[in-house]
Short mmCIF file of C-alpha atoms and ligand atoms in Angstrom, two decimals:
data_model
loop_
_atom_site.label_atom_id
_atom_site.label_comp_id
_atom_site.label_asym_id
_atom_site.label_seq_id
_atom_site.Cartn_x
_atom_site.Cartn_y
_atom_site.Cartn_z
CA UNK Y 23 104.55 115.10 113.00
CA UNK Y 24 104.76 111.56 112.36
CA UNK Y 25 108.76 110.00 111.90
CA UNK Y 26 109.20 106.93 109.97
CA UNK Y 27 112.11 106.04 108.02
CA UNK Y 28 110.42 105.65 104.16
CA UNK Y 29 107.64 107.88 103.09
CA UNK Y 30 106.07 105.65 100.56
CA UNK Y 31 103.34 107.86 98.84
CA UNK Y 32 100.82 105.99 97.17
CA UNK Y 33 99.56 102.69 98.83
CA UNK Y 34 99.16 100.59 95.61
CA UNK Y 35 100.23 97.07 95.24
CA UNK Y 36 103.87 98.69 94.81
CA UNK Y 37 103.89 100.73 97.89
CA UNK Y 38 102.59 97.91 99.92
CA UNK Y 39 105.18 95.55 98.31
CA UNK Y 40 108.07 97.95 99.18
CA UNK Y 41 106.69 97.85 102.97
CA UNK Y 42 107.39 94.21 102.79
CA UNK Y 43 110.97 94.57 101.09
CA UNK Y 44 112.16 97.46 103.24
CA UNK Y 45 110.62 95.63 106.53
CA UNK Y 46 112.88 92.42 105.97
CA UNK Y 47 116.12 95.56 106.11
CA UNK Y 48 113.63 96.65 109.54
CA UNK Y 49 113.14 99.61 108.03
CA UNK Y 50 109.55 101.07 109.41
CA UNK Y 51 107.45 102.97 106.53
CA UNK Y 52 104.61 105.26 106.17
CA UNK Y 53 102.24 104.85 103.50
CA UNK Y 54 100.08 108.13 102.29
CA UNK Y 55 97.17 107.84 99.77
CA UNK Y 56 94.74 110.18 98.25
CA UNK Y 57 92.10 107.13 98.40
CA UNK Y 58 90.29 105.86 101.22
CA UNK Y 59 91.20 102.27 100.86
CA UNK Y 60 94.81 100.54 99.85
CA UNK Y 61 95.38 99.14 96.83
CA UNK Y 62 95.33 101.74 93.89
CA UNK Y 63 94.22 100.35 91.03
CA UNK Y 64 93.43 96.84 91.94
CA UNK Y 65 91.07 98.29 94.55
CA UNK Y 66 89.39 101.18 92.75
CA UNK Y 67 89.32 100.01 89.69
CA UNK Y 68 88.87 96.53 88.95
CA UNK Y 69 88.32 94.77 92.52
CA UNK Y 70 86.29 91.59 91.16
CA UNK Y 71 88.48 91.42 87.52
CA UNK Y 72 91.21 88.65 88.10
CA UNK Y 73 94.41 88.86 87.49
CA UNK Y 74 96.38 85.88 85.79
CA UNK Y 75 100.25 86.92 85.88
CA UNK Y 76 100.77 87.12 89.66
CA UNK Y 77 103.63 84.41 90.12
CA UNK Y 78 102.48 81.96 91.85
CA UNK Y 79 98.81 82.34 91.61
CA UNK Y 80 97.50 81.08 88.31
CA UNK Y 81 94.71 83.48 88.96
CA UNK Y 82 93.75 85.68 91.94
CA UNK Y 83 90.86 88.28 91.81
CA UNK Y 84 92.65 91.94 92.47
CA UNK Y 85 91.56 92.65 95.69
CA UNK Y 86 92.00 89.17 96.70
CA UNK Y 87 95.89 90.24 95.91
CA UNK Y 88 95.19 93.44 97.97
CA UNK Y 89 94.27 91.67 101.27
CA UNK Y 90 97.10 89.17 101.02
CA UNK Y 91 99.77 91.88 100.57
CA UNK Y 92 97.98 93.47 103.78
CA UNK Y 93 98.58 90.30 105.41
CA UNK Y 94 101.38 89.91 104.40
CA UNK Y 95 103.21 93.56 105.54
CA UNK Y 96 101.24 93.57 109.05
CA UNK Y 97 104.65 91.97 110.61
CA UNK Y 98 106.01 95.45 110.40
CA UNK Y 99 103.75 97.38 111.26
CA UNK Y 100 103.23 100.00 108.70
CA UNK Y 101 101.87 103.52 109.06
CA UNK Y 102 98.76 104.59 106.80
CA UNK Y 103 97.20 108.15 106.21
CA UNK Y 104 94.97 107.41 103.54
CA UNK Y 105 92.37 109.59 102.03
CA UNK Y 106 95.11 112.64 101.91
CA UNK Y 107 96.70 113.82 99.01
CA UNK Y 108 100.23 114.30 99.09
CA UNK Y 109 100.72 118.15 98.28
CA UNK Y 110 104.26 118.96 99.16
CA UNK Y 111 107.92 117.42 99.85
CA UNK Y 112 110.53 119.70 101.14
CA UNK Y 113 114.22 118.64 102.35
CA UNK Y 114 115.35 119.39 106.10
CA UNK Y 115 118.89 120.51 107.00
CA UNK Y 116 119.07 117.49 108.71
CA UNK Y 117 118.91 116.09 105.29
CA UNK Y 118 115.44 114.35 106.24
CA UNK Y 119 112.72 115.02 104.09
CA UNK Y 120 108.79 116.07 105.02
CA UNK Y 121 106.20 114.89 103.54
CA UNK Y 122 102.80 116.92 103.63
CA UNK Y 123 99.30 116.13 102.96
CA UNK Y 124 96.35 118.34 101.89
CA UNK Y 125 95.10 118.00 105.45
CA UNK Y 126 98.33 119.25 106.92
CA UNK Y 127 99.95 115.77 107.95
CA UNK Y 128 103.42 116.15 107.76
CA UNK Y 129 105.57 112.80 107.32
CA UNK Y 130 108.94 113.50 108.55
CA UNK Y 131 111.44 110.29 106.27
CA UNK Y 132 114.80 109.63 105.73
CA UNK Y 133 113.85 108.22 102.29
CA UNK Y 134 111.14 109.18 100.19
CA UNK Y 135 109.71 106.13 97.81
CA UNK Y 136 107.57 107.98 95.13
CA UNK Y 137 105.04 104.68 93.69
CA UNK Y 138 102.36 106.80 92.77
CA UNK Y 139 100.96 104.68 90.20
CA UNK Y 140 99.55 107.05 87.21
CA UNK Y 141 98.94 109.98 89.94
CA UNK Y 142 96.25 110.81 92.06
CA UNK Y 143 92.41 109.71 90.48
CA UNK Y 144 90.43 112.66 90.05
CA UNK Y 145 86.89 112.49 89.19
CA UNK Y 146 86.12 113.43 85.44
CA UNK Y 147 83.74 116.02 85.80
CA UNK Y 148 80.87 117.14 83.10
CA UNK Y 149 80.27 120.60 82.06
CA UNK Y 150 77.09 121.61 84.76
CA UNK Y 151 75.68 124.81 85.57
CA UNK Y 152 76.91 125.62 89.00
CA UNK Y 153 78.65 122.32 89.65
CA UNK Y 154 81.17 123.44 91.74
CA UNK Y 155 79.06 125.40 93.84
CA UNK Y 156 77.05 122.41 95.18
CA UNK Y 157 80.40 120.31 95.50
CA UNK Y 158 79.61 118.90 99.21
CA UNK Y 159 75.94 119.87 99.07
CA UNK Y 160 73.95 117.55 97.50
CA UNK Y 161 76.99 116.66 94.26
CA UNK Y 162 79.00 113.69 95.02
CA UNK Y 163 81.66 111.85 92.93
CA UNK Y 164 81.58 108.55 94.79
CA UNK Y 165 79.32 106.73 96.69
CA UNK Y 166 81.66 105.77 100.30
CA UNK Y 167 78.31 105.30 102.31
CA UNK Y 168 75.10 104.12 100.28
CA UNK Y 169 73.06 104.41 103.70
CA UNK Y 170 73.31 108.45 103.23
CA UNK Y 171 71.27 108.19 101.00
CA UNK Y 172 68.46 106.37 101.91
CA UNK Y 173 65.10 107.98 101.19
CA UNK Y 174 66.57 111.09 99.22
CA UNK Y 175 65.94 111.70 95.59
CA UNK Y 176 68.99 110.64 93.82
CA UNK Y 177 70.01 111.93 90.30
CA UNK Y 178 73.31 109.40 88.66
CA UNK Y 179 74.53 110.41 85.74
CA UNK Y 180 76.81 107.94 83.31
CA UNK Y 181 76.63 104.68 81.53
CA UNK Y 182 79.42 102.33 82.59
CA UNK Y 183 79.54 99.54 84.96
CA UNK Y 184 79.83 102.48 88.24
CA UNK Y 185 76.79 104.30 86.84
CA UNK Y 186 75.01 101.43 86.42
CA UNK Y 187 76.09 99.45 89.61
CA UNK Y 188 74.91 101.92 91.68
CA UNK Y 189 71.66 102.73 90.37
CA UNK Y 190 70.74 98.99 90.90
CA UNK Y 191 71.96 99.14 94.67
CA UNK Y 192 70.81 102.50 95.54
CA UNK Y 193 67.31 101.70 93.77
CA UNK Y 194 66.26 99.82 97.07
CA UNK Y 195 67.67 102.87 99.48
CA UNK Y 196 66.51 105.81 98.12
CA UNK Y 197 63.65 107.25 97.59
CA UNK Y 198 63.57 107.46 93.82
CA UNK Y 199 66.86 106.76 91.61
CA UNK Y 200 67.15 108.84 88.26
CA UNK Y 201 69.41 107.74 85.88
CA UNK Y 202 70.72 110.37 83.18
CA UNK Y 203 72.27 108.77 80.11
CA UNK Y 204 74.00 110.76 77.20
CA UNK Y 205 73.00 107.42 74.52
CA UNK Y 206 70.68 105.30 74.48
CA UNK Y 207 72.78 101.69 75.17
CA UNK Y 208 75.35 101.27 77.88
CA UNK Y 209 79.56 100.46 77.87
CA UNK Y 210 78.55 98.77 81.34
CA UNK Y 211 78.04 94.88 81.65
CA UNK Y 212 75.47 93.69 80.02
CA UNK Y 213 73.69 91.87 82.86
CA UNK Y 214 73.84 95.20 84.72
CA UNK Y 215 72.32 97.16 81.41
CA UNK Y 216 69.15 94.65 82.13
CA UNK Y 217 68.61 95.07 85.22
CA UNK Y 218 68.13 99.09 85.14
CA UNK Y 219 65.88 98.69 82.04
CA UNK Y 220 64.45 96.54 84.21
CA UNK Y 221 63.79 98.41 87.18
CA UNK Y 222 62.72 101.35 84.32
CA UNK Y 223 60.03 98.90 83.08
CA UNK Y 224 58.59 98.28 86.56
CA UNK Y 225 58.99 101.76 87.86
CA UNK Y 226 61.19 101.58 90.35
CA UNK Y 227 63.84 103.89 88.91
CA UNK Y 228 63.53 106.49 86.09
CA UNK Y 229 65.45 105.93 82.93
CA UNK Y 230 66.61 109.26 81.35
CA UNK Y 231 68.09 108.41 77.50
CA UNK Y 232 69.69 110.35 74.85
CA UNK Y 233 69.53 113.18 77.71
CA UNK Y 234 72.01 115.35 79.55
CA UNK Y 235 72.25 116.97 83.14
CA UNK Y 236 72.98 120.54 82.21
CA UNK Y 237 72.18 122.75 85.81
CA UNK Y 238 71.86 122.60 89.17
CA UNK Y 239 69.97 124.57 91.40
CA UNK Y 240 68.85 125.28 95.32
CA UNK Y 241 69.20 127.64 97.51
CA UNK Y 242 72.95 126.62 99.78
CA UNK Y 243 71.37 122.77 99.46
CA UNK Y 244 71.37 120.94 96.17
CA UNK Y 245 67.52 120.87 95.43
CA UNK Y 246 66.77 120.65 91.66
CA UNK Y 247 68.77 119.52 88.39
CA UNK Y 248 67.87 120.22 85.23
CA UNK Y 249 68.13 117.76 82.01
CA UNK Y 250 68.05 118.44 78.40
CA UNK Y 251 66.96 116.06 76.03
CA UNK Y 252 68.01 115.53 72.38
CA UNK Y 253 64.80 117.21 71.49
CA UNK Y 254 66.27 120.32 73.15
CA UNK Y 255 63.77 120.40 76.12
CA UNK Y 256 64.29 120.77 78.99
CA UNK Y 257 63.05 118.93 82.24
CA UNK Y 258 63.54 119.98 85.86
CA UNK Y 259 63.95 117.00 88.56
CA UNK Y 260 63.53 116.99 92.23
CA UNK Y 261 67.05 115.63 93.71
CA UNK Y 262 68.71 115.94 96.82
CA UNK Y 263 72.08 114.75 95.32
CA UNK Y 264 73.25 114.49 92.02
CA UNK Y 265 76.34 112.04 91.26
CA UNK Y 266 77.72 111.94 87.90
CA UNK Y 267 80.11 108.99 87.32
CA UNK Y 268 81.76 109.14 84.88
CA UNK Y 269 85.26 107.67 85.52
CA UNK Y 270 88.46 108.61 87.04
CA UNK Y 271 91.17 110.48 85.49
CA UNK Y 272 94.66 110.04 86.75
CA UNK Y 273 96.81 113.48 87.44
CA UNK Y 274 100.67 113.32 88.66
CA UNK Y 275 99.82 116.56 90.50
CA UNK Y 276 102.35 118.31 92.73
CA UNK Y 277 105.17 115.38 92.35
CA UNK Y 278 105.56 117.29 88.64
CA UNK Y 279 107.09 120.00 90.94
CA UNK Y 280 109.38 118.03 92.64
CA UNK Y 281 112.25 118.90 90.67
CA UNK Y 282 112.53 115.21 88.87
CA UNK Y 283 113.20 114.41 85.40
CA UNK Y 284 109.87 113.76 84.20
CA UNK Y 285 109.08 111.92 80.77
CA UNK Y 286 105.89 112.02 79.15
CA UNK Y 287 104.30 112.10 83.13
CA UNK Y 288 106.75 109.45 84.50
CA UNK Y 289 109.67 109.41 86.42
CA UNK Y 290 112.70 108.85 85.04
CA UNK Y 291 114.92 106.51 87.28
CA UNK Y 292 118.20 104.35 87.21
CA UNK Y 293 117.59 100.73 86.97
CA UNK Y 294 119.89 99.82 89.19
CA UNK Y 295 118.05 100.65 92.36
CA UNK Y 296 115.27 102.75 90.83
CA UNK Y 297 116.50 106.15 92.38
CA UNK Y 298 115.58 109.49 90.67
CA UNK Y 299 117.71 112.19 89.66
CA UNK Y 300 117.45 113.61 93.40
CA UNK Y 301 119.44 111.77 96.08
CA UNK Y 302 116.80 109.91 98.84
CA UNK Y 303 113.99 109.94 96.45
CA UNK Y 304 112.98 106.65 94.63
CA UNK Y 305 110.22 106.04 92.32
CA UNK Y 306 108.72 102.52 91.93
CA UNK Y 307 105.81 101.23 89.91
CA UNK Y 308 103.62 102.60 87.53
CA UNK Y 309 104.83 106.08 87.86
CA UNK Y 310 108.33 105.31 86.62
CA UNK Y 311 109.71 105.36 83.11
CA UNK Y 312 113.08 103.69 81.92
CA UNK Y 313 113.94 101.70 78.79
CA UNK Y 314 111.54 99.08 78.23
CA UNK Y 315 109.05 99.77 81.07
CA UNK Y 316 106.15 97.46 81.31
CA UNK Y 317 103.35 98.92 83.73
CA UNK Y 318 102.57 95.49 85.30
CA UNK Y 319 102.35 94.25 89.10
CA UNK Y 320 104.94 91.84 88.79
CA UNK Y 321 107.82 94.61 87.88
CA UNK Y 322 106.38 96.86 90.71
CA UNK Y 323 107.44 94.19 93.19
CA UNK Y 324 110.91 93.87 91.55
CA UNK Y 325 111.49 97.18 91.51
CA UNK Y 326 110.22 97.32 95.21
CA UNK Y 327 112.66 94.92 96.28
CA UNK Y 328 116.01 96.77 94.82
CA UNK Y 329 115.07 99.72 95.84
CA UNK Y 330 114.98 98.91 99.36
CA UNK Y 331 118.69 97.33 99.15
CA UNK Y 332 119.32 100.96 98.08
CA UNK Y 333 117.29 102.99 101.04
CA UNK Y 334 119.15 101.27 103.46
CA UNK Y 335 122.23 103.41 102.95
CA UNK Y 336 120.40 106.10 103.45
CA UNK Y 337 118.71 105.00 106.90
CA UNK Y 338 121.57 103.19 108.34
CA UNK Y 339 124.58 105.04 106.56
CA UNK Y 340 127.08 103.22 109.16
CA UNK Y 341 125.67 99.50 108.73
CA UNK Y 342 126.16 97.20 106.12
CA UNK Y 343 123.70 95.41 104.19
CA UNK Y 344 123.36 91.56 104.80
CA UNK Y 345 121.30 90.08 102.21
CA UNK Y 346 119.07 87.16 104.14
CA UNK Y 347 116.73 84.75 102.66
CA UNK Y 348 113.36 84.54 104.13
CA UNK Y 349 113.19 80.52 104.13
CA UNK Y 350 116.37 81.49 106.10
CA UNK Y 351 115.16 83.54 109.06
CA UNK Y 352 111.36 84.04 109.00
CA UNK Y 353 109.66 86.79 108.99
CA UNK Y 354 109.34 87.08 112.43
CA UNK Y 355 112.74 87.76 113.42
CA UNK Y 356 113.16 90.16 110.91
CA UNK Y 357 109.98 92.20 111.44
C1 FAD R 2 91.60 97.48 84.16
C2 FAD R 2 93.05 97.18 84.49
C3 FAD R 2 93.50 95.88 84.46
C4 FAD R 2 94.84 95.59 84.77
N1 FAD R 2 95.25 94.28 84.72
C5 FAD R 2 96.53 93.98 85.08
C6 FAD R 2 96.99 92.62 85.06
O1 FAD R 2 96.25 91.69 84.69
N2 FAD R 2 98.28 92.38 85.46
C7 FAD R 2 99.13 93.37 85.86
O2 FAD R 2 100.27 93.09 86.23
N3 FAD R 2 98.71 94.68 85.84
C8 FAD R 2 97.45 94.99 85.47
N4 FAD R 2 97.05 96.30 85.44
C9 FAD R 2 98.04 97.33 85.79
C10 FAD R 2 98.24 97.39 87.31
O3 FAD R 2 97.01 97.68 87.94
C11 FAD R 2 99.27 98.46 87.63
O4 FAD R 2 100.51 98.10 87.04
C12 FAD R 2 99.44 98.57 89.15
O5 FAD R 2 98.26 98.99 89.77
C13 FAD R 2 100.56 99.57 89.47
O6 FAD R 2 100.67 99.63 90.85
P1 FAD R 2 101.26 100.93 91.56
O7 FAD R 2 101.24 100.62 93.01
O8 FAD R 2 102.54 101.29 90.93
O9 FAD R 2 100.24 102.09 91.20
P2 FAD R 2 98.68 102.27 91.50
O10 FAD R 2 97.99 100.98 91.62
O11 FAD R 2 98.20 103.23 90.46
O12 FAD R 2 98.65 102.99 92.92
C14 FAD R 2 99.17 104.27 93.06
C15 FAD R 2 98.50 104.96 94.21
O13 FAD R 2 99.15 106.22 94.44
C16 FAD R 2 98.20 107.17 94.86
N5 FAD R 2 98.73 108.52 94.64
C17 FAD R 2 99.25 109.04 93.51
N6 FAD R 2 99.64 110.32 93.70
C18 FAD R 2 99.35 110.61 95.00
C19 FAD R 2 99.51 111.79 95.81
N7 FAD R 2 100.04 112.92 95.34
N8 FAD R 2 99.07 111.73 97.09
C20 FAD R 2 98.53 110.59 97.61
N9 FAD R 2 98.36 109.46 96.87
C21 FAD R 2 98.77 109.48 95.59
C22 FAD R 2 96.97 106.85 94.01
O14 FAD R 2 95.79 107.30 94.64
C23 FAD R 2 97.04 105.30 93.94
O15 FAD R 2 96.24 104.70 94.93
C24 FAD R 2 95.74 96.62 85.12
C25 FAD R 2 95.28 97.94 85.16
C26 FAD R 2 93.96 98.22 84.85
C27 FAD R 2 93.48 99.65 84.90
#
């Protein structure tokens, strides 16, 4: 069991704000997020896009911002489990609460700091023959380690910028690159759309248009996938993995279960420290409603920084709070 004294779950630039806020109270957190990598949005995303209303910076690429808020929270030493989901939250007697992941971590907090963003990404999935079944064997909806796939016969399916990304990188690893597209011009980047006609014209990839992956097949190992055309024929396809990218869809999951006011897939929270309706649990970021919301970055960090004034009646009930400035002591005295 790990003990920390916030659970922050979801490791956006929110949660990794509120390690910074909380950490200047010395309050030790624990981040948990369903993603491999910090960073939420900015990260997964729209890494290279830059952003242009980060005070301060009159432009910083997103996961520029990313690494410095790393940098910039390593003084206190937060705790990460990242690529677990956050499943369930159940109160102790000892008024604690425990956090617990979809791979059984259990995060035992005296606060709970909900800054989920708009809920864990899920892959949006197309309507395949026997999908499911080849989940894990051979059908992937990421690409965490292009080197797997060197010398297999790869089948991507989609036409934005991930879609098209990827068949350009993976056309020099694997064996032969398919590329299934439902029209016949891509929502990617233009540069990108070149380049795989491109590598079509010269053979080094296929280019499947106006087409759609419609079954899978192989026996326990992903082996074949079959496309249909506009024509109505079908074509079958040698492939050792098929990866259909076609975005990510944001779900609020279990927190709807939590027993929070939720509005329209938000949490509802008082602005004056951004605590829900259930005593120790706050909600920061994207994932919070209230009148006149703005999902931005910038009100993410604000809301960060009250609602750690707030948590620290709940982890040092007998202190009080002294507010310091930072110019004033450092960071490393506080840390
Ligand atoms: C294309 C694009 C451009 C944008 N441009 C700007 C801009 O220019 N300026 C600006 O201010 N904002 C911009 N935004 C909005 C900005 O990205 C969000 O306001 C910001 O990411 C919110 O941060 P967050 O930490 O609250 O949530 P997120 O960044 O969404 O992070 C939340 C994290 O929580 C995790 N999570 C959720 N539920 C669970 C669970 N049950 N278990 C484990 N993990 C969970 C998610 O995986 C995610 O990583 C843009 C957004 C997009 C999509």
């Amino acid at each position: 069991m790990i003990t920390t004294d916030i659970g922050i779950i979801g490791a956006g630039p929110t949660g990794m704000f509120a390690v910074f806020e909380a950490g200047l109270l010395k309050m030790h957190c624990h981040l948990i997020d369903s993603l491999p990598q910090a960073g939420g949005q900015l990260s997964e995303i729209y890494p290279q896009k830059p952003i242009y209303d980060i005070p301060g910076y009159p432009a910083i690429n997103a996961q520029q911002l990313v690494d410095n808020l790393s940098e910039q929270i390593a003084p206190f030493h937060p705790g990460f489990t990242l690529g677990e989901r956050v499943e369930t939250l159940e109160k102790q007697q000892d008024g604690t609460w425990t956090i617990g992941t979809n791979e059984g971590t259990l995060i035992n907090c005296k606060v709970v700091v909900i800054a989920g963003g708009l809920g864990c990404f899920e892959p949006r999935k197309p309507e395949v023959d026997r999908l499911a079944e080849f989940e894990g064997k051979g059908v992937l909806y990421a690409v965490r380690n292009p080197e797997a796939f060197r010398d297999r016969n790869i089948v991507i399916a989609g036409g934005g910028d991930s879609a098209l990304d990827w068949t350009i990188f993976l056309a020099n690893v694997a064996k032969k690159v398919t590329l299934v597209h439902r029209g016949d011009t891509f929502r990617g980047a233009p540069d990108a759309a070149e380049k795989v006609a491109e590598l079509a014209r010269t053979g080094i990839i296929d280019l499947v248009l106006k087409s759609r992956v419609v079954a899978l097949d192989g026996a326990g190992h992903l082996e074949q996938v079959t496309i249909t055309g506009q024509n109505g024929q079908d074509q079958h396809i040698q492939a050792d993995n098929f990866i259909p990218l076609f975005g990510l869809s944001p779900k609020l999951g279990p927190i709807e279960n939590w027993g929070l006011k939720i509005d329209k897939s938000a949490i509802e929270v008082n602005t004056f420290d951004y605590s829900t309706n259930v005593e120790g649990i706050y909600a920061i970021g994207d994932i919070n409603t209230y009148p006149g919301k703005l999902k931005l970055i910038l009100c993410g960090f604000h809301e960060a920084a009250l609602m750690a004034q707030s948590a620290f009646k709940h982890v040092y009930p007998d202190q009080r709070l002294t507010f310091k400035y930072t110019t004033v002591y450092g960071i490393t005295e506080l840390a």
